[in-house]
Amino acid sequence: MQKESQLLELQQIVVEQKAALLKVVETIKEEGVSNYPILWMYSGEALPNLGLYLGELAAGVWQHGATTLEELYTKGIIEAEKIDNFRALYNHKGGHFCVLMMSLEQTELVFLPYSLVKNEN
């Protein structure tokens, strides 16, 4: 139940922050930093030492930022033998935000489709 509640909360945050999050993802790709940008959302006290810190969300319940596949590999979070599978999944999920959701209880990679997020036009 905790996991479902966190996923729903995460979806709501992405809905509210779609424009800003999309800009971050697009900038990482356009500037040639990585073809595999990953947003991270963290619920806990100490901040993860990952990529770019973007600030607090949901009245400080979540911290968020952006990282890349390459950084996750360099820091030993993703193992070398899993990189090709990750790339295939990431490419298959085009049109999705890739979010590394972290809390004290769990760490999970989720893909949230842009289409579930309201259009701001």
mmCIF file with all atom_site columns, N, CA, C and O in Angstrom, residues 24-25 28-29 33-41 48-54 64-75 77-78 86 90 98-100 102 109:
data_model
loop_
_atom_site.group_PDB
_atom_site.id
_atom_site.type_symbol
_atom_site.label_atom_id
_atom_site.label_alt_id
_atom_site.label_comp_id
_atom_site.label_asym_id
_atom_site.label_entity_id
_atom_site.label_seq_id
_atom_site.pdbx_PDB_ins_code
_atom_site.Cartn_x
_atom_site.Cartn_y
_atom_site.Cartn_z
_atom_site.occupancy
_atom_site.B_iso_or_equiv
_atom_site.pdbx_formal_charge
_atom_site.auth_seq_id
_atom_site.auth_comp_id
_atom_site.auth_asym_id
_atom_site.auth_atom_id
_atom_site.pdbx_PDB_model_num
ATOM 1   N N  . VAL A 1 24  ? 14.059 20.211 -18.235 1.00 0.00 ? 24  VAL A N  1
ATOM 2   C CA . VAL A 1 24  ? 15.297 19.625 -17.719 1.00 0.00 ? 24  VAL A CA 1
ATOM 3   C C  . VAL A 1 24  ? 15.722 18.433 -18.581 1.00 0.00 ? 24  VAL A C  1
ATOM 4   O O  . VAL A 1 24  ? 16.873 18.341 -19.012 1.00 0.00 ? 24  VAL A O  1
ATOM 5   N N  . VAL A 1 25  ? 14.788 17.525 -18.850 1.00 0.00 ? 25  VAL A N  1
ATOM 6   C CA . VAL A 1 25  ? 15.079 16.336 -19.648 1.00 0.00 ? 25  VAL A CA 1
ATOM 7   C C  . VAL A 1 25  ? 15.547 16.734 -21.050 1.00 0.00 ? 25  VAL A C  1
ATOM 8   O O  . VAL A 1 25  ? 16.554 16.218 -21.552 1.00 0.00 ? 25  VAL A O  1
ATOM 9   N N  . ILE A 1 28  ? 19.138 18.298 -21.018 1.00 0.00 ? 28  ILE A N  1
ATOM 10  C CA . ILE A 1 28  ? 20.188 17.284 -20.860 1.00 0.00 ? 28  ILE A CA 1
ATOM 11  C C  . ILE A 1 28  ? 20.481 16.608 -22.198 1.00 0.00 ? 28  ILE A C  1
ATOM 12  O O  . ILE A 1 28  ? 21.641 16.406 -22.565 1.00 0.00 ? 28  ILE A O  1
ATOM 13  N N  . LYS A 1 29  ? 19.436 16.307 -22.949 1.00 0.00 ? 29  LYS A N  1
ATOM 14  C CA . LYS A 1 29  ? 19.632 15.674 -24.261 1.00 0.00 ? 29  LYS A CA 1
ATOM 15  C C  . LYS A 1 29  ? 20.207 16.660 -25.279 1.00 0.00 ? 29  LYS A C  1
ATOM 16  O O  . LYS A 1 29  ? 21.177 16.350 -25.972 1.00 0.00 ? 29  LYS A O  1
ATOM 17  N N  . VAL A 1 33  ? 24.674 16.112 -22.930 1.00 0.00 ? 33  VAL A N  1
ATOM 18  C CA . VAL A 1 33  ? 25.114 15.550 -21.653 1.00 0.00 ? 33  VAL A CA 1
ATOM 19  C C  . VAL A 1 33  ? 24.857 14.047 -21.647 1.00 0.00 ? 33  VAL A C  1
ATOM 20  O O  . VAL A 1 33  ? 25.718 13.262 -21.260 1.00 0.00 ? 33  VAL A O  1
ATOM 21  N N  . SER A 1 34  ? 23.654 13.648 -22.075 1.00 0.00 ? 34  SER A N  1
ATOM 22  C CA . SER A 1 34  ? 23.297 12.234 -22.098 1.00 0.00 ? 34  SER A CA 1
ATOM 23  C C  . SER A 1 34  ? 22.044 12.034 -22.942 1.00 0.00 ? 34  SER A C  1
ATOM 24  O O  . SER A 1 34  ? 21.190 12.917 -23.002 1.00 0.00 ? 34  SER A O  1
ATOM 25  N N  . ASN A 1 35  ? 21.934 10.879 -23.543 1.00 0.00 ? 35  ASN A N  1
ATOM 26  C CA . ASN A 1 35  ? 20.690 10.495 -24.216 1.00 0.00 ? 35  ASN A CA 1
ATOM 27  C C  . ASN A 1 35  ? 19.734 9.812  -23.243 1.00 0.00 ? 35  ASN A C  1
ATOM 28  O O  . ASN A 1 35  ? 18.643 9.415  -23.640 1.00 0.00 ? 35  ASN A O  1
ATOM 29  N N  . TYR A 1 36  ? 20.174 9.649  -21.996 1.00 0.00 ? 36  TYR A N  1
ATOM 30  C CA . TYR A 1 36  ? 19.392 8.925  -20.999 1.00 0.00 ? 36  TYR A CA 1
ATOM 31  C C  . TYR A 1 36  ? 19.260 9.731  -19.701 1.00 0.00 ? 36  TYR A C  1
ATOM 32  O O  . TYR A 1 36  ? 19.777 9.332  -18.663 1.00 0.00 ? 36  TYR A O  1
ATOM 33  N N  . PRO A 1 37  ? 18.548 10.870 -19.770 1.00 0.00 ? 37  PRO A N  1
ATOM 34  C CA . PRO A 1 37  ? 18.323 11.624 -18.530 1.00 0.00 ? 37  PRO A CA 1
ATOM 35  C C  . PRO A 1 37  ? 17.329 10.900 -17.629 1.00 0.00 ? 37  PRO A C  1
ATOM 36  O O  . PRO A 1 37  ? 16.388 10.268 -18.106 1.00 0.00 ? 37  PRO A O  1
ATOM 37  N N  . ILE A 1 38  ? 17.585 10.984 -16.347 1.00 0.00 ? 38  ILE A N  1
ATOM 38  C CA . ILE A 1 38  ? 16.736 10.334 -15.353 1.00 0.00 ? 38  ILE A CA 1
ATOM 39  C C  . ILE A 1 38  ? 16.417 11.364 -14.267 1.00 0.00 ? 38  ILE A C  1
ATOM 40  O O  . ILE A 1 38  ? 17.332 11.974 -13.710 1.00 0.00 ? 38  ILE A O  1
ATOM 41  N N  . LEU A 1 39  ? 15.147 11.550 -14.017 1.00 0.00 ? 39  LEU A N  1
ATOM 42  C CA . LEU A 1 39  ? 14.747 12.414 -12.911 1.00 0.00 ? 39  LEU A CA 1
ATOM 43  C C  . LEU A 1 39  ? 14.819 11.588 -11.639 1.00 0.00 ? 39  LEU A C  1
ATOM 44  O O  . LEU A 1 39  ? 14.577 10.387 -11.668 1.00 0.00 ? 39  LEU A O  1
ATOM 45  N N  . TRP A 1 40  ? 15.152 12.212 -10.520 1.00 0.00 ? 40  TRP A N  1
ATOM 46  C CA . TRP A 1 40  ? 15.098 11.486 -9.251  1.00 0.00 ? 40  TRP A CA 1
ATOM 47  C C  . TRP A 1 40  ? 14.225 12.242 -8.267  1.00 0.00 ? 40  TRP A C  1
ATOM 48  O O  . TRP A 1 40  ? 14.159 13.455 -8.275  1.00 0.00 ? 40  TRP A O  1
ATOM 49  N N  . MET A 1 41  ? 13.504 11.470 -7.484  1.00 0.00 ? 41  MET A N  1
ATOM 50  C CA . MET A 1 41  ? 12.642 12.001 -6.426  1.00 0.00 ? 41  MET A CA 1
ATOM 51  C C  . MET A 1 41  ? 13.013 11.243 -5.154  1.00 0.00 ? 41  MET A C  1
ATOM 52  O O  . MET A 1 41  ? 13.083 10.009 -5.160  1.00 0.00 ? 41  MET A O  1
ATOM 53  N N  . PRO A 1 48  ? 20.442 12.593 -1.697  1.00 0.00 ? 48  PRO A N  1
ATOM 54  C CA . PRO A 1 48  ? 21.359 11.738 -2.456  1.00 0.00 ? 48  PRO A CA 1
ATOM 55  C C  . PRO A 1 48  ? 22.353 12.612 -3.216  1.00 0.00 ? 48  PRO A C  1
ATOM 56  O O  . PRO A 1 48  ? 22.033 13.726 -3.621  1.00 0.00 ? 48  PRO A O  1
ATOM 57  N N  . ASN A 1 49  ? 23.539 12.126 -3.386  1.00 0.00 ? 49  ASN A N  1
ATOM 58  C CA . ASN A 1 49  ? 24.573 12.862 -4.113  1.00 0.00 ? 49  ASN A CA 1
ATOM 59  C C  . ASN A 1 49  ? 24.496 12.470 -5.587  1.00 0.00 ? 49  ASN A C  1
ATOM 60  O O  . ASN A 1 49  ? 25.314 11.724 -6.086  1.00 0.00 ? 49  ASN A O  1
ATOM 61  N N  . LEU A 1 50  ? 23.453 12.967 -6.255  1.00 0.00 ? 50  LEU A N  1
ATOM 62  C CA . LEU A 1 50  ? 23.200 12.610 -7.653  1.00 0.00 ? 50  LEU A CA 1
ATOM 63  C C  . LEU A 1 50  ? 22.942 13.847 -8.490  1.00 0.00 ? 50  LEU A C  1
ATOM 64  O O  . LEU A 1 50  ? 21.985 14.582 -8.244  1.00 0.00 ? 50  LEU A O  1
ATOM 65  N N  . GLY A 1 51  ? 23.775 14.064 -9.476  1.00 0.00 ? 51  GLY A N  1
ATOM 66  C CA . GLY A 1 51  ? 23.523 15.063 -10.499 1.00 0.00 ? 51  GLY A CA 1
ATOM 67  C C  . GLY A 1 51  ? 23.096 16.425 -10.014 1.00 0.00 ? 51  GLY A C  1
ATOM 68  O O  . GLY A 1 51  ? 23.638 16.984 -9.074  1.00 0.00 ? 51  GLY A O  1
ATOM 69  N N  . LEU A 1 52  ? 22.082 16.914 -10.645 1.00 0.00 ? 52  LEU A N  1
ATOM 70  C CA . LEU A 1 52  ? 21.565 18.257 -10.428 1.00 0.00 ? 52  LEU A CA 1
ATOM 71  C C  . LEU A 1 52  ? 20.435 18.238 -9.411  1.00 0.00 ? 52  LEU A C  1
ATOM 72  O O  . LEU A 1 52  ? 19.479 17.483 -9.554  1.00 0.00 ? 52  LEU A O  1
ATOM 73  N N  . TYR A 1 53  ? 20.549 19.065 -8.381  1.00 0.00 ? 53  TYR A N  1
ATOM 74  C CA . TYR A 1 53  ? 19.486 19.187 -7.378  1.00 0.00 ? 53  TYR A CA 1
ATOM 75  C C  . TYR A 1 53  ? 18.536 20.290 -7.833  1.00 0.00 ? 53  TYR A C  1
ATOM 76  O O  . TYR A 1 53  ? 18.955 21.400 -8.140  1.00 0.00 ? 53  TYR A O  1
ATOM 77  N N  . LEU A 1 54  ? 17.235 19.984 -7.880  1.00 0.00 ? 54  LEU A N  1
ATOM 78  C CA . LEU A 1 54  ? 16.247 20.950 -8.367  1.00 0.00 ? 54  LEU A CA 1
ATOM 79  C C  . LEU A 1 54  ? 15.397 21.567 -7.262  1.00 0.00 ? 54  LEU A C  1
ATOM 80  O O  . LEU A 1 54  ? 14.711 22.544 -7.499  1.00 0.00 ? 54  LEU A O  1
ATOM 81  N N  . HIS A 1 64  ? 13.954 16.721 -5.310  1.00 0.00 ? 64  HIS A N  1
ATOM 82  C CA . HIS A 1 64  ? 14.060 16.176 -6.659  1.00 0.00 ? 64  HIS A CA 1
ATOM 83  C C  . HIS A 1 64  ? 15.230 16.774 -7.413  1.00 0.00 ? 64  HIS A C  1
ATOM 84  O O  . HIS A 1 64  ? 15.756 17.821 -7.060  1.00 0.00 ? 64  HIS A O  1
ATOM 85  N N  . GLY A 1 65  ? 15.621 16.037 -8.453  1.00 0.00 ? 65  GLY A N  1
ATOM 86  C CA . GLY A 1 65  ? 16.733 16.465 -9.266  1.00 0.00 ? 65  GLY A CA 1
ATOM 87  C C  . GLY A 1 65  ? 16.801 15.650 -10.538 1.00 0.00 ? 65  GLY A C  1
ATOM 88  O O  . GLY A 1 65  ? 15.842 14.962 -10.905 1.00 0.00 ? 65  GLY A O  1
ATOM 89  N N  . ALA A 1 66  ? 17.947 15.736 -11.198 1.00 0.00 ? 66  ALA A N  1
ATOM 90  C CA . ALA A 1 66  ? 18.143 15.009 -12.448 1.00 0.00 ? 66  ALA A CA 1
ATOM 91  C C  . ALA A 1 66  ? 19.539 14.404 -12.460 1.00 0.00 ? 66  ALA A C  1
ATOM 92  O O  . ALA A 1 66  ? 20.489 14.972 -11.915 1.00 0.00 ? 66  ALA A O  1
ATOM 93  N N  . THR A 1 67  ? 19.640 13.264 -13.083 1.00 0.00 ? 67  THR A N  1
ATOM 94  C CA . THR A 1 67  ? 20.911 12.574 -13.240 1.00 0.00 ? 67  THR A CA 1
ATOM 95  C C  . THR A 1 67  ? 20.902 11.908 -14.613 1.00 0.00 ? 67  THR A C  1
ATOM 96  O O  . THR A 1 67  ? 20.009 12.173 -15.423 1.00 0.00 ? 67  THR A O  1
ATOM 97  N N  . THR A 1 68  ? 21.864 11.065 -14.852 1.00 0.00 ? 68  THR A N  1
ATOM 98  C CA . THR A 1 68  ? 21.952 10.371 -16.141 1.00 0.00 ? 68  THR A CA 1
ATOM 99  C C  . THR A 1 68  ? 22.312 8.894  -15.913 1.00 0.00 ? 68  THR A C  1
ATOM 100 O O  . THR A 1 68  ? 22.820 8.528  -14.845 1.00 0.00 ? 68  THR A O  1
ATOM 101 N N  . LEU A 1 69  ? 22.079 8.110  -16.919 1.00 0.00 ? 69  LEU A N  1
ATOM 102 C CA . LEU A 1 69  ? 22.482 6.708  -16.873 1.00 0.00 ? 69  LEU A CA 1
ATOM 103 C C  . LEU A 1 69  ? 23.978 6.602  -16.605 1.00 0.00 ? 69  LEU A C  1
ATOM 104 O O  . LEU A 1 69  ? 24.419 5.790  -15.798 1.00 0.00 ? 69  LEU A O  1
ATOM 105 N N  . GLU A 1 70  ? 24.744 7.449  -17.253 1.00 0.00 ? 70  GLU A N  1
ATOM 106 C CA . GLU A 1 70  ? 26.195 7.397  -17.103 1.00 0.00 ? 70  GLU A CA 1
ATOM 107 C C  . GLU A 1 70  ? 26.625 7.649  -15.655 1.00 0.00 ? 70  GLU A C  1
ATOM 108 O O  . GLU A 1 70  ? 27.507 6.965  -15.128 1.00 0.00 ? 70  GLU A O  1
ATOM 109 N N  . GLU A 1 71  ? 25.985 8.605  -15.000 1.00 0.00 ? 71  GLU A N  1
ATOM 110 C CA . GLU A 1 71  ? 26.325 8.877  -13.601 1.00 0.00 ? 71  GLU A CA 1
ATOM 111 C C  . GLU A 1 71  ? 25.928 7.707  -12.702 1.00 0.00 ? 71  GLU A C  1
ATOM 112 O O  . GLU A 1 71  ? 26.670 7.328  -11.801 1.00 0.00 ? 71  GLU A O  1
ATOM 113 N N  . LEU A 1 72  ? 24.757 7.131  -12.951 1.00 0.00 ? 72  LEU A N  1
ATOM 114 C CA . LEU A 1 72  ? 24.322 5.992  -12.144 1.00 0.00 ? 72  LEU A CA 1
ATOM 115 C C  . LEU A 1 72  ? 25.284 4.822  -12.302 1.00 0.00 ? 72  LEU A C  1
ATOM 116 O O  . LEU A 1 72  ? 25.562 4.099  -11.343 1.00 0.00 ? 72  LEU A O  1
ATOM 117 N N  . TYR A 1 73  ? 25.822 4.637  -13.499 1.00 0.00 ? 73  TYR A N  1
ATOM 118 C CA . TYR A 1 73  ? 26.818 3.583  -13.720 1.00 0.00 ? 73  TYR A CA 1
ATOM 119 C C  . TYR A 1 73  ? 28.120 3.917  -12.985 1.00 0.00 ? 73  TYR A C  1
ATOM 120 O O  . TYR A 1 73  ? 28.675 3.082  -12.271 1.00 0.00 ? 73  TYR A O  1
ATOM 121 N N  . THR A 1 74  ? 28.588 5.143  -13.134 1.00 0.00 ? 74  THR A N  1
ATOM 122 C CA . THR A 1 74  ? 29.845 5.563  -12.513 1.00 0.00 ? 74  THR A CA 1
ATOM 123 C C  . THR A 1 74  ? 29.792 5.413  -10.994 1.00 0.00 ? 74  THR A C  1
ATOM 124 O O  . THR A 1 74  ? 30.771 5.028  -10.364 1.00 0.00 ? 74  THR A O  1
ATOM 125 N N  . LYS A 1 75  ? 28.633 5.680  -10.406 1.00 0.00 ? 75  LYS A N  1
ATOM 126 C CA . LYS A 1 75  ? 28.486 5.590  -8.951  1.00 0.00 ? 75  LYS A CA 1
ATOM 127 C C  . LYS A 1 75  ? 28.117 4.182  -8.481  1.00 0.00 ? 75  LYS A C  1
ATOM 128 O O  . LYS A 1 75  ? 27.879 3.974  -7.297  1.00 0.00 ? 75  LYS A O  1
ATOM 129 N N  . ILE A 1 77  ? 25.440 2.408  -9.132  1.00 0.00 ? 77  ILE A N  1
ATOM 130 C CA . ILE A 1 77  ? 24.018 2.184  -8.879  1.00 0.00 ? 77  ILE A CA 1
ATOM 131 C C  . ILE A 1 77  ? 23.426 1.252  -9.930  1.00 0.00 ? 77  ILE A C  1
ATOM 132 O O  . ILE A 1 77  ? 22.561 0.441  -9.637  1.00 0.00 ? 77  ILE A O  1
ATOM 133 N N  . ILE A 1 78  ? 23.913 1.375  -11.158 1.00 0.00 ? 78  ILE A N  1
ATOM 134 C CA . ILE A 1 78  ? 23.523 0.452  -12.232 1.00 0.00 ? 78  ILE A CA 1
ATOM 135 C C  . ILE A 1 78  ? 24.769 -0.325 -12.641 1.00 0.00 ? 78  ILE A C  1
ATOM 136 O O  . ILE A 1 78  ? 25.811 0.268  -12.921 1.00 0.00 ? 78  ILE A O  1
ATOM 137 N N  . PHE A 1 86  ? 18.770 -1.570 -19.795 1.00 0.00 ? 86  PHE A N  1
ATOM 138 C CA . PHE A 1 86  ? 18.203 -0.274 -19.435 1.00 0.00 ? 86  PHE A CA 1
ATOM 139 C C  . PHE A 1 86  ? 18.003 0.583  -20.671 1.00 0.00 ? 86  PHE A C  1
ATOM 140 O O  . PHE A 1 86  ? 16.943 1.185  -20.858 1.00 0.00 ? 86  PHE A O  1
ATOM 141 N N  . TYR A 1 90  ? 14.541 2.081  -21.898 1.00 0.00 ? 90  TYR A N  1
ATOM 142 C CA . TYR A 1 90  ? 14.421 3.542  -21.987 1.00 0.00 ? 90  TYR A CA 1
ATOM 143 C C  . TYR A 1 90  ? 13.954 3.944  -23.391 1.00 0.00 ? 90  TYR A C  1
ATOM 144 O O  . TYR A 1 90  ? 13.042 4.750  -23.544 1.00 0.00 ? 90  TYR A O  1
ATOM 145 N N  . CYS A 1 98  ? 11.505 9.136  -17.113 1.00 0.00 ? 98  CYS A N  1
ATOM 146 C CA . CYS A 1 98  ? 12.155 8.069  -16.371 1.00 0.00 ? 98  CYS A CA 1
ATOM 147 C C  . CYS A 1 98  ? 12.485 8.654  -14.998 1.00 0.00 ? 98  CYS A C  1
ATOM 148 O O  . CYS A 1 98  ? 13.216 9.644  -14.898 1.00 0.00 ? 98  CYS A O  1
ATOM 149 N N  . VAL A 1 99  ? 11.917 8.068  -13.962 1.00 0.00 ? 99  VAL A N  1
ATOM 150 C CA . VAL A 1 99  ? 12.068 8.621  -12.617 1.00 0.00 ? 99  VAL A CA 1
ATOM 151 C C  . VAL A 1 99  ? 12.621 7.555  -11.673 1.00 0.00 ? 99  VAL A C  1
ATOM 152 O O  . VAL A 1 99  ? 12.073 6.461  -11.572 1.00 0.00 ? 99  VAL A O  1
ATOM 153 N N  . LEU A 1 100 ? 13.699 7.900  -10.995 1.00 0.00 ? 100 LEU A N  1
ATOM 154 C CA . LEU A 1 100 ? 14.255 7.054  -9.950  1.00 0.00 ? 100 LEU A CA 1
ATOM 155 C C  . LEU A 1 100 ? 13.621 7.531  -8.645  1.00 0.00 ? 100 LEU A C  1
ATOM 156 O O  . LEU A 1 100 ? 13.915 8.617  -8.161  1.00 0.00 ? 100 LEU A O  1
ATOM 157 N N  . MET A 1 102 ? 13.101 7.250  -4.777  1.00 0.00 ? 102 MET A N  1
ATOM 158 C CA . MET A 1 102 ? 13.865 6.728  -3.648  1.00 0.00 ? 102 MET A CA 1
ATOM 159 C C  . MET A 1 102 ? 13.241 7.169  -2.325  1.00 0.00 ? 102 MET A C  1
ATOM 160 O O  . MET A 1 102 ? 12.817 8.306  -2.179  1.00 0.00 ? 102 MET A O  1
ATOM 161 N N  . LEU A 1 109 ? 12.773 2.317  -10.144 1.00 0.00 ? 109 LEU A N  1
ATOM 162 C CA . LEU A 1 109 ? 12.767 3.074  -11.388 1.00 0.00 ? 109 LEU A CA 1
ATOM 163 C C  . LEU A 1 109 ? 11.386 2.955  -12.003 1.00 0.00 ? 109 LEU A C  1
ATOM 164 O O  . LEU A 1 109 ? 10.879 1.853  -12.188 1.00 0.00 ? 109 LEU A O  1
#
